[in-house]
Coordinates of C-alpha atoms and ligand atoms in Angstrom, one line a residue:
X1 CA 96.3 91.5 74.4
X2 CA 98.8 92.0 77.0
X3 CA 101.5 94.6 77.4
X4 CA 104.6 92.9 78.5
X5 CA 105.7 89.5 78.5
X6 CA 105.6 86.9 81.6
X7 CA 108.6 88.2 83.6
X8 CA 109.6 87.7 87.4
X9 CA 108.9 90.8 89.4
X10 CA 109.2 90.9 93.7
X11 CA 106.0 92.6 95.7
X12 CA 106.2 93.4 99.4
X13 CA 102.7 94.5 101.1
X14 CA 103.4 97.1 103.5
X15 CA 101.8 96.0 107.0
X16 CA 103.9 98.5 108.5
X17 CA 101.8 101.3 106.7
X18 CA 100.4 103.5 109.7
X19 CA 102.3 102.6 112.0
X20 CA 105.9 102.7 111.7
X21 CA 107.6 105.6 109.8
X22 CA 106.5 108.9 109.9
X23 CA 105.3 112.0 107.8
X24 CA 107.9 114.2 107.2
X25 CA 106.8 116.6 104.6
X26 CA 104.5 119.7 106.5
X27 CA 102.0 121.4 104.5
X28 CA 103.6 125.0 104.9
X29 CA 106.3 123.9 103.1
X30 CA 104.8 122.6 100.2
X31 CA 102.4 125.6 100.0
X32 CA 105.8 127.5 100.3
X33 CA 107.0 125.8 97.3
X34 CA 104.4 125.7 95.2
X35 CA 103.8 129.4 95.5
X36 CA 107.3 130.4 94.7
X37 CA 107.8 127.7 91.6
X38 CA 104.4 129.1 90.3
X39 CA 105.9 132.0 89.8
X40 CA 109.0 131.6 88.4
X41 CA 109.0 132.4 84.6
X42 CA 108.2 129.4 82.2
X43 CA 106.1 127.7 84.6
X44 CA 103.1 125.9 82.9
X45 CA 101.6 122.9 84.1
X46 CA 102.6 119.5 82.4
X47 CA 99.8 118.0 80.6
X48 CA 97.9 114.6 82.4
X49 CA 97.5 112.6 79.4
X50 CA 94.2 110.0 79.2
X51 CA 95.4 107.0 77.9
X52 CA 92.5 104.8 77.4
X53 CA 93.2 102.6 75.0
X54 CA 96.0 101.1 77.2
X55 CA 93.4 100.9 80.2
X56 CA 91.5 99.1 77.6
X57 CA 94.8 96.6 77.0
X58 CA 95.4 96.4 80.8
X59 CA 91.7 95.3 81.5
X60 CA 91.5 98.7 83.9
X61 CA 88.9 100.9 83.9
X62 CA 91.0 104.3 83.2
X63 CA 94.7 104.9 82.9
X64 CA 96.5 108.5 82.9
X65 CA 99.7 109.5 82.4
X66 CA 101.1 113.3 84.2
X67 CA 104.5 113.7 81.6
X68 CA 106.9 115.4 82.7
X69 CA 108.8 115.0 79.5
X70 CA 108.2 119.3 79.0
X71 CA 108.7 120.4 82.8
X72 CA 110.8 124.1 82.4
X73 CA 112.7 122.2 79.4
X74 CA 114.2 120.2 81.6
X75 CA 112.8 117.1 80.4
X76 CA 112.0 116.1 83.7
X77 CA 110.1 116.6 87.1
X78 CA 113.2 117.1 89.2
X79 CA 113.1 120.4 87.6
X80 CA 110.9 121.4 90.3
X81 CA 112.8 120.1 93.1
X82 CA 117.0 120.7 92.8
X83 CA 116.1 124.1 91.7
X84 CA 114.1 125.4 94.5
X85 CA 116.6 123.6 97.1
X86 CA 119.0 126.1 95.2
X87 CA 116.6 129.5 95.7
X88 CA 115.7 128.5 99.1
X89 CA 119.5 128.0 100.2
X90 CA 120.9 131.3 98.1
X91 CA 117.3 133.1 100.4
X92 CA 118.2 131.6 103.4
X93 CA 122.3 132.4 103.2
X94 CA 121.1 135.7 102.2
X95 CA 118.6 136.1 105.1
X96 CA 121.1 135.3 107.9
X97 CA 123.5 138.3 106.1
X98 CA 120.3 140.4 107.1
X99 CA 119.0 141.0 103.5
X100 CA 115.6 139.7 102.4
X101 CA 115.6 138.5 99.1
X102 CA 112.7 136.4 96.9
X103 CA 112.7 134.4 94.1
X104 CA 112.4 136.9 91.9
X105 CA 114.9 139.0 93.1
X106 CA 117.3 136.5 92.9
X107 CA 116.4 135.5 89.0
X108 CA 116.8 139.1 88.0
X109 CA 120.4 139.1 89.6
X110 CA 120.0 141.8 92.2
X111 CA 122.2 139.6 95.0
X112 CA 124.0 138.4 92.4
X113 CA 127.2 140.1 93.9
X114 CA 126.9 138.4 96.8
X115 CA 125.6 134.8 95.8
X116 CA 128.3 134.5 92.8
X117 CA 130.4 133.4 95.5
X118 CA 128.2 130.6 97.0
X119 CA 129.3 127.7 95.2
X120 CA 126.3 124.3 95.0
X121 CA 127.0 120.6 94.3
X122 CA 125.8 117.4 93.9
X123 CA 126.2 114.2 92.9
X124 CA 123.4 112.6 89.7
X125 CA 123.0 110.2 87.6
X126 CA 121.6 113.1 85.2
X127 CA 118.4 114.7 85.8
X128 CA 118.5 116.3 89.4
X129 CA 122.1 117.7 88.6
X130 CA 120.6 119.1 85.7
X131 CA 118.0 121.1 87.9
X132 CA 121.0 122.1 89.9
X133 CA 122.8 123.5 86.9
X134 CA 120.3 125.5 86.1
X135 CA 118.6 126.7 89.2
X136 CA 122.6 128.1 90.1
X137 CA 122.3 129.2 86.2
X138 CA 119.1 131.0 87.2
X139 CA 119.5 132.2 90.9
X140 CA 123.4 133.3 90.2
X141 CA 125.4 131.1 91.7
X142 CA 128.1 128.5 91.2
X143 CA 127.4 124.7 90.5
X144 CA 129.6 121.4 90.6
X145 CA 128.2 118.6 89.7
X146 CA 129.2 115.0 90.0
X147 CA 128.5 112.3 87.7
X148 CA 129.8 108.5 88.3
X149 CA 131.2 107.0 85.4
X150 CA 128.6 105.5 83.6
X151 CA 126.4 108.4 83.6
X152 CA 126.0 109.0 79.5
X153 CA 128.2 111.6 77.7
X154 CA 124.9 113.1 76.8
X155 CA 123.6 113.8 80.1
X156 CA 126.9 115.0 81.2
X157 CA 126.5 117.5 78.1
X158 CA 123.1 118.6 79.1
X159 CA 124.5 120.1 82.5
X160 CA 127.1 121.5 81.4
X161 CA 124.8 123.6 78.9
X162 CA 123.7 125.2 82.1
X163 CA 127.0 127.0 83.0
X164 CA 128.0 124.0 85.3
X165 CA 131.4 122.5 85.9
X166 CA 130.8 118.8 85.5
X167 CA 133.6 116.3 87.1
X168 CA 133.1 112.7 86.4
X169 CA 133.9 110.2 89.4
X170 CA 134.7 106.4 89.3
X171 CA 132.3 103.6 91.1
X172 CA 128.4 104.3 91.4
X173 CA 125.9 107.3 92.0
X174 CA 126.6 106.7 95.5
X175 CA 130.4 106.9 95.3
X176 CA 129.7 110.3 93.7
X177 CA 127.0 111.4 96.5
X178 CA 130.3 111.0 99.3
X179 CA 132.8 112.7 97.0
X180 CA 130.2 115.5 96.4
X181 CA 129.9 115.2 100.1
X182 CA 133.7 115.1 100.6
X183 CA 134.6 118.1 98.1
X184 CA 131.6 120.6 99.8
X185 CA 133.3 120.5 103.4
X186 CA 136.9 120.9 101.9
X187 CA 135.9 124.0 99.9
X188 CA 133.2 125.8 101.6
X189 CA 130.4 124.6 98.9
X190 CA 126.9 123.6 99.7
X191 CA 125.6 120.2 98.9
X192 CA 122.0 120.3 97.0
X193 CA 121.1 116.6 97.5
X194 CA 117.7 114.8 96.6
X195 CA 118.9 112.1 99.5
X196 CA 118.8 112.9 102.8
X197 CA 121.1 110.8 105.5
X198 CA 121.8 111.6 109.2
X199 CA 122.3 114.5 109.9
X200 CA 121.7 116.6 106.2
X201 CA 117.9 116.6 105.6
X202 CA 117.0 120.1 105.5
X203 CA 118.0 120.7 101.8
X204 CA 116.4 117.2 100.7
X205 CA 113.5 118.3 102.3
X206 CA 113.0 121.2 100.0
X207 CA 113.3 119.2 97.3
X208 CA 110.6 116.8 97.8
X209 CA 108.4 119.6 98.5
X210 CA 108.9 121.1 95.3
X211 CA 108.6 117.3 93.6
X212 CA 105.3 118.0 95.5
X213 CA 103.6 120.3 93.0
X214 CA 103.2 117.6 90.1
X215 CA 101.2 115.5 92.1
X216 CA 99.4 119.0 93.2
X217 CA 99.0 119.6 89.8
X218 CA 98.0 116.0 88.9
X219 CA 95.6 115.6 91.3
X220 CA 93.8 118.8 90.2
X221 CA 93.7 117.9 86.6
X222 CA 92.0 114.7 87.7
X223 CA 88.5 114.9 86.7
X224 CA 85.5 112.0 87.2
X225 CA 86.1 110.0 90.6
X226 CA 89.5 109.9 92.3
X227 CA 91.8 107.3 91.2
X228 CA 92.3 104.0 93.0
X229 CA 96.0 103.7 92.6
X230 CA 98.6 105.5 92.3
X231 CA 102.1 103.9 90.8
X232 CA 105.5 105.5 91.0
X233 CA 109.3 104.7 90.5
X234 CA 111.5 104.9 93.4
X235 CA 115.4 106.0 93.3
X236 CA 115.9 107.5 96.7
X237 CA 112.4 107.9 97.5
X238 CA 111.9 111.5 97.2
X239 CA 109.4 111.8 94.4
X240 CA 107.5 108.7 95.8
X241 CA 107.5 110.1 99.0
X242 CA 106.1 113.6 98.1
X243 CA 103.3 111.5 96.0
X244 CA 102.4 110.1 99.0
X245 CA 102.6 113.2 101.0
X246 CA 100.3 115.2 98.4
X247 CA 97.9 112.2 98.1
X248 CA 97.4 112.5 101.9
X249 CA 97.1 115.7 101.7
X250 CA 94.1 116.0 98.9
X251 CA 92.4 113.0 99.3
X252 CA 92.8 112.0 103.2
X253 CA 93.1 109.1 104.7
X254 CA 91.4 106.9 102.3
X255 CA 93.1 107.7 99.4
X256 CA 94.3 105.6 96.3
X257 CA 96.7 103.1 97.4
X258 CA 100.0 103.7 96.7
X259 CA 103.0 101.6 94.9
X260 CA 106.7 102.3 95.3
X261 CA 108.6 100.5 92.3
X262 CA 112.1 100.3 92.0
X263 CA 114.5 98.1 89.5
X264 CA 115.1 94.8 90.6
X265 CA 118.6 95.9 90.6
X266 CA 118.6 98.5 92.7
X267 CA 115.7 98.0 95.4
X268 CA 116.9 99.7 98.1
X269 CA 113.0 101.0 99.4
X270 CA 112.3 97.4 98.9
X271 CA 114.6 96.3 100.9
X272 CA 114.3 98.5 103.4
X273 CA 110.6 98.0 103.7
X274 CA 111.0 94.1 104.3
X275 CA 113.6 95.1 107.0
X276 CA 111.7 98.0 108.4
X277 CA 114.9 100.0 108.6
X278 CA 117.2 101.9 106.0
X279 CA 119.0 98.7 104.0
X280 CA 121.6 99.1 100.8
X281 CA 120.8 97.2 97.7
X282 CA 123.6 94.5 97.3
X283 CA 126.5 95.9 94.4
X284 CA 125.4 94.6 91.2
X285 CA 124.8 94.9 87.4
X286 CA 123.9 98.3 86.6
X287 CA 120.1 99.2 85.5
X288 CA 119.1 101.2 82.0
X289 CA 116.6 103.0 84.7
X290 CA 119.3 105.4 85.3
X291 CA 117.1 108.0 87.4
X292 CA 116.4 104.8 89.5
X293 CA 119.9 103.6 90.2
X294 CA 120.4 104.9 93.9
X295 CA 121.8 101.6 96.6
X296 CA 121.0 103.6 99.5
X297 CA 117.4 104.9 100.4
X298 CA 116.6 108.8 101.6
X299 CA 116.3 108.6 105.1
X300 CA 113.7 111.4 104.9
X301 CA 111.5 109.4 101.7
X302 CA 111.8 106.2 103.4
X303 CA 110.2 107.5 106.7
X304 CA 107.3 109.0 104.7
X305 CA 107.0 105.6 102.5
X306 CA 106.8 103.3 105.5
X307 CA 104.2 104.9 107.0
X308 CA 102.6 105.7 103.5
X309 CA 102.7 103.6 101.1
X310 CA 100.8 100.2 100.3
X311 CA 103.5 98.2 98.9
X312 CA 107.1 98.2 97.1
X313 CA 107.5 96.3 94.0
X314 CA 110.7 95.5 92.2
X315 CA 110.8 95.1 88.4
X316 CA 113.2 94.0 86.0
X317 CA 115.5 95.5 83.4
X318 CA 114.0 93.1 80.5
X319 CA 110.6 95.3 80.6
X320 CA 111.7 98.7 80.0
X321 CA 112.5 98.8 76.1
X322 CA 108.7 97.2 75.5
X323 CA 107.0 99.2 78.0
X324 CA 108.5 102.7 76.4
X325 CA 107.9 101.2 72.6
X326 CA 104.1 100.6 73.9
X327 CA 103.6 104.1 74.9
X328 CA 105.7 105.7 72.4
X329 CA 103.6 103.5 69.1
X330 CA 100.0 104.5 71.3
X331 CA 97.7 101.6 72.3
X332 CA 94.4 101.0 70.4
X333 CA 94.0 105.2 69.4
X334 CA 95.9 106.2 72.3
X335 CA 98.4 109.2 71.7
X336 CA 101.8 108.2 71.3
X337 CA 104.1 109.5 74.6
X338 CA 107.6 110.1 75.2
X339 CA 108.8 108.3 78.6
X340 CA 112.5 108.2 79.3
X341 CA 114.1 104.7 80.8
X342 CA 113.4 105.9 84.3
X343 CA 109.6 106.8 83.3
X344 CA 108.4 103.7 82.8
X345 CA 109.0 101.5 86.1
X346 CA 105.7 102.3 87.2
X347 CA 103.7 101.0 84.1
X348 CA 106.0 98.3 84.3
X349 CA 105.0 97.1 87.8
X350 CA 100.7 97.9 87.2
X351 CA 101.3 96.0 84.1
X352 CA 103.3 92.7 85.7
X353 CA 100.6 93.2 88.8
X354 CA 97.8 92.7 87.0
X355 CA 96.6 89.2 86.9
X356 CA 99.2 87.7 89.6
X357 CA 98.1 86.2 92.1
X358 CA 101.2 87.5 94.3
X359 CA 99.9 91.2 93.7
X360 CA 95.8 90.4 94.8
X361 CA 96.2 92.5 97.4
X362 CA 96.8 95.6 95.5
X363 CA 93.0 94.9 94.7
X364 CA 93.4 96.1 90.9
X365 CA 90.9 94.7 88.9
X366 CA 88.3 96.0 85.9
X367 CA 87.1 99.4 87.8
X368 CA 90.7 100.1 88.6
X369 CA 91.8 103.9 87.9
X370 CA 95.0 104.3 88.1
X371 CA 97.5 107.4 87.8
X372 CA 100.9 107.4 86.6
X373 CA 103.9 109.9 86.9
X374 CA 106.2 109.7 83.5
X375 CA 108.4 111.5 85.5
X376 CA 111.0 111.6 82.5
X377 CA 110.7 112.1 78.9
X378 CA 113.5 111.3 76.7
X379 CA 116.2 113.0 78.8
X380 CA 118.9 110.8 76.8
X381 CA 117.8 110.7 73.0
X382 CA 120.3 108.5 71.8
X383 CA 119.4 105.9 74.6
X384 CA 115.8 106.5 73.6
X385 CA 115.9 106.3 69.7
X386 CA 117.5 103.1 70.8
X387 CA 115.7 101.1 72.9
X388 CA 112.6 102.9 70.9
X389 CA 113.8 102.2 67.7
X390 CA 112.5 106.0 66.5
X391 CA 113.5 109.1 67.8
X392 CA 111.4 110.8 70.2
Ligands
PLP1 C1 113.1 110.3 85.7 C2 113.2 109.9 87.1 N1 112.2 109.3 87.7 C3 112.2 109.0 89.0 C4 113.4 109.2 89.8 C5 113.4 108.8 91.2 O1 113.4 109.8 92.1 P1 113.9 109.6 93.6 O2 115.3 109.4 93.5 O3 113.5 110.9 94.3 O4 113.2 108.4 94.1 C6 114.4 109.9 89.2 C7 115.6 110.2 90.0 O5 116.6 110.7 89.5 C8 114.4 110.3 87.9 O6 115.4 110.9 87.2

């Protein structure tokens, strides 16, 4: 039985893994992040799901599934990552005013005098702004966020819930990103990005070391031998990059190869990877990966992922609506899960991999063990009892 139908799908091997790009996510600062996320209230780890009934339907030898879908009730990893940006920034504004302040004493509100001036903003296509919202909701400062118009009414919503003032922008995610940009220097605000460009990478930075502690967390739920493969959707790069970061860091140099895969739409890592240096994707139809809609790469992410990763696949639209019904319905005894739009590119590109003879060097076969990151569970419910054809 297979998953998806035939469809066309790009792979680039990566020959400049090695030796072009460079790691730019230090240890200390993900052992930074992970101590002070650990400790903020409501952490748990998310749950890595075996699904081995869809290994079985793959023809791999195990497949699991790290869902983010409960991260902080945030529906998503990037929980993990705007949020701390905003601690780290209200700490560090703090520190060079002389006062010492941690985590904790910024959740219970005792700067809050101070940092209810210090106004944050970014630009999303949903979930990051979200963790924005509510790490300013949670640290006591202002947000203002910026959504480009077709960001869903729903997603807009979900921000706003966390005390945020949400301005919707026309053109793309990266129109918003410059008027975010544009809007910060003109009043005094902070930009919280999960892209880095010339010139702004500190705050990015944080982020992808915070993205850093589900793959932490993943790889020491892992149990039996290590995987073989490691498959994760690209927007900017971030999350991909500080999966390849972690993987490094826990399994050396011989770790599972990894695979960056973006919507065939919007492949910016892909192209940039063929070119060797930072390249837009082309203007085009929009995706219904939202989370994965970014035309531009993260200078930081992309660094990491050319010297990291194994190869950068790009996957079309038609695959997203089967591959979330597959894991939602539960292959052959398999428990059903909730994966958002943006989830699922990296089960799309292991499943459209297997078998192809374009893809034989990604050397998946029968003993293959793969991890995926649902990095998003049904962060739009009307969208997903949609495409789903249930509720989640
Ligand atoms: C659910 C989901 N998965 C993956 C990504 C991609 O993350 P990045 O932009 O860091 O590559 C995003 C980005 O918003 C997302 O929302």
């Amino acid at each position: 039985m297979t998953l998806l139908p035939t469809l066309p799908f790009r792979v680039h091997l990566n020959a400049a893994k090695g030796r072009a790009g460079a790691p730019v996510l230090d240890e200390a600062g993900f052992r930074a992040a992970r101590g002070a996320i650990t400790c903020w209230p409501g952490y748990a780890a998310t749950p890595l799901v075996d699904l081995p009934g869809l290994a079985r339907t793959l023809g791999i030898g195990a497949l699991r599934w790290k869902d983010e879908g409960g991260r902080f009730g945030l529906g998503s990893f990037k929980a993990l990552g705007g949020a701390y940006a905003v601690a780290r920034h209200l700490i560090r504004t703090l520190a060079a005013r002389g006062i010492t302040a941690t985590d904790a004493d910024l959740a219970a509100g005792r700067h809050a005098a101070l940092t209810g001036d210090i106004t944050v903003t970014c630009a999303t296509d949903g979930n990051h702004g979200r963790s924005v919202a509510w790490g300013a909701q949670r640290f006591h400062c202002r947000a203002v966020i910026y959504i480009h118009e077709t960001v869903s009414d729903g997603r807009a919503a979900a921000i706003a819930r966390f005390g945020a003032e949400v301005r919707r922008v026309p053109g793309t995610y990266d129109d918003a990103v410059r008027r975010a940009a544009e809007d910060a220097a003109a009043n005094g605000w902070t930009v919280v990005s999960d892209t880095s460009y010339p010139g702004y990478t500190d705050i990015p930075r944080d982020v992808m070391q915070g993205y850093r502690v589900m793959a932490d967390e993943a790889f020491a739920q892992w149990t039996g031998p290590a995987p073989t493969h490691l498959f994760v959707q690209g927007g900017v790069g971030g999350v991909a990059a500080a999966v390849a970061a972690q993987a490094a860091l826990h399994f050396g140099a011989d770790g599972p190869r990894l695979v960056v895969v973006e919507p065939d739409r919007f492949d910016c890592l892909y192209r940039s990877a063929v070119a060797g240096t930072p390249t837009p994707s082309p203007p085009g139809p929009d995706t219904l990966m939202a989370g994965l809609a970014c035309g531009e790469v993260s200078i930081l992410a992309f660094d990491e992922l050319l010297y990291r990763a194994d190869a950068f696949m790009a996957v079309p639209d038609e695959a997203v609506a089967p591959a979330m019904r597959a894991l939602a319905r539960g292959q052959d005894g398999d428990p059903g899960v909730v994966a958002g739009e943006s989830a699922v590119a990296g089960l799309i590109g292991l499943a459209l991999a297997l078998g192809d003879p374009t893809a034989a060097p990604l050397a998946l076969d029968a003993s293959s063990r793969v991890l995926l990151f649902g990095t998003e569970g049904a962060t739009d419910p009307e969208l997903y009892a949609r495409l789903v054809g249930a509720p989640a």
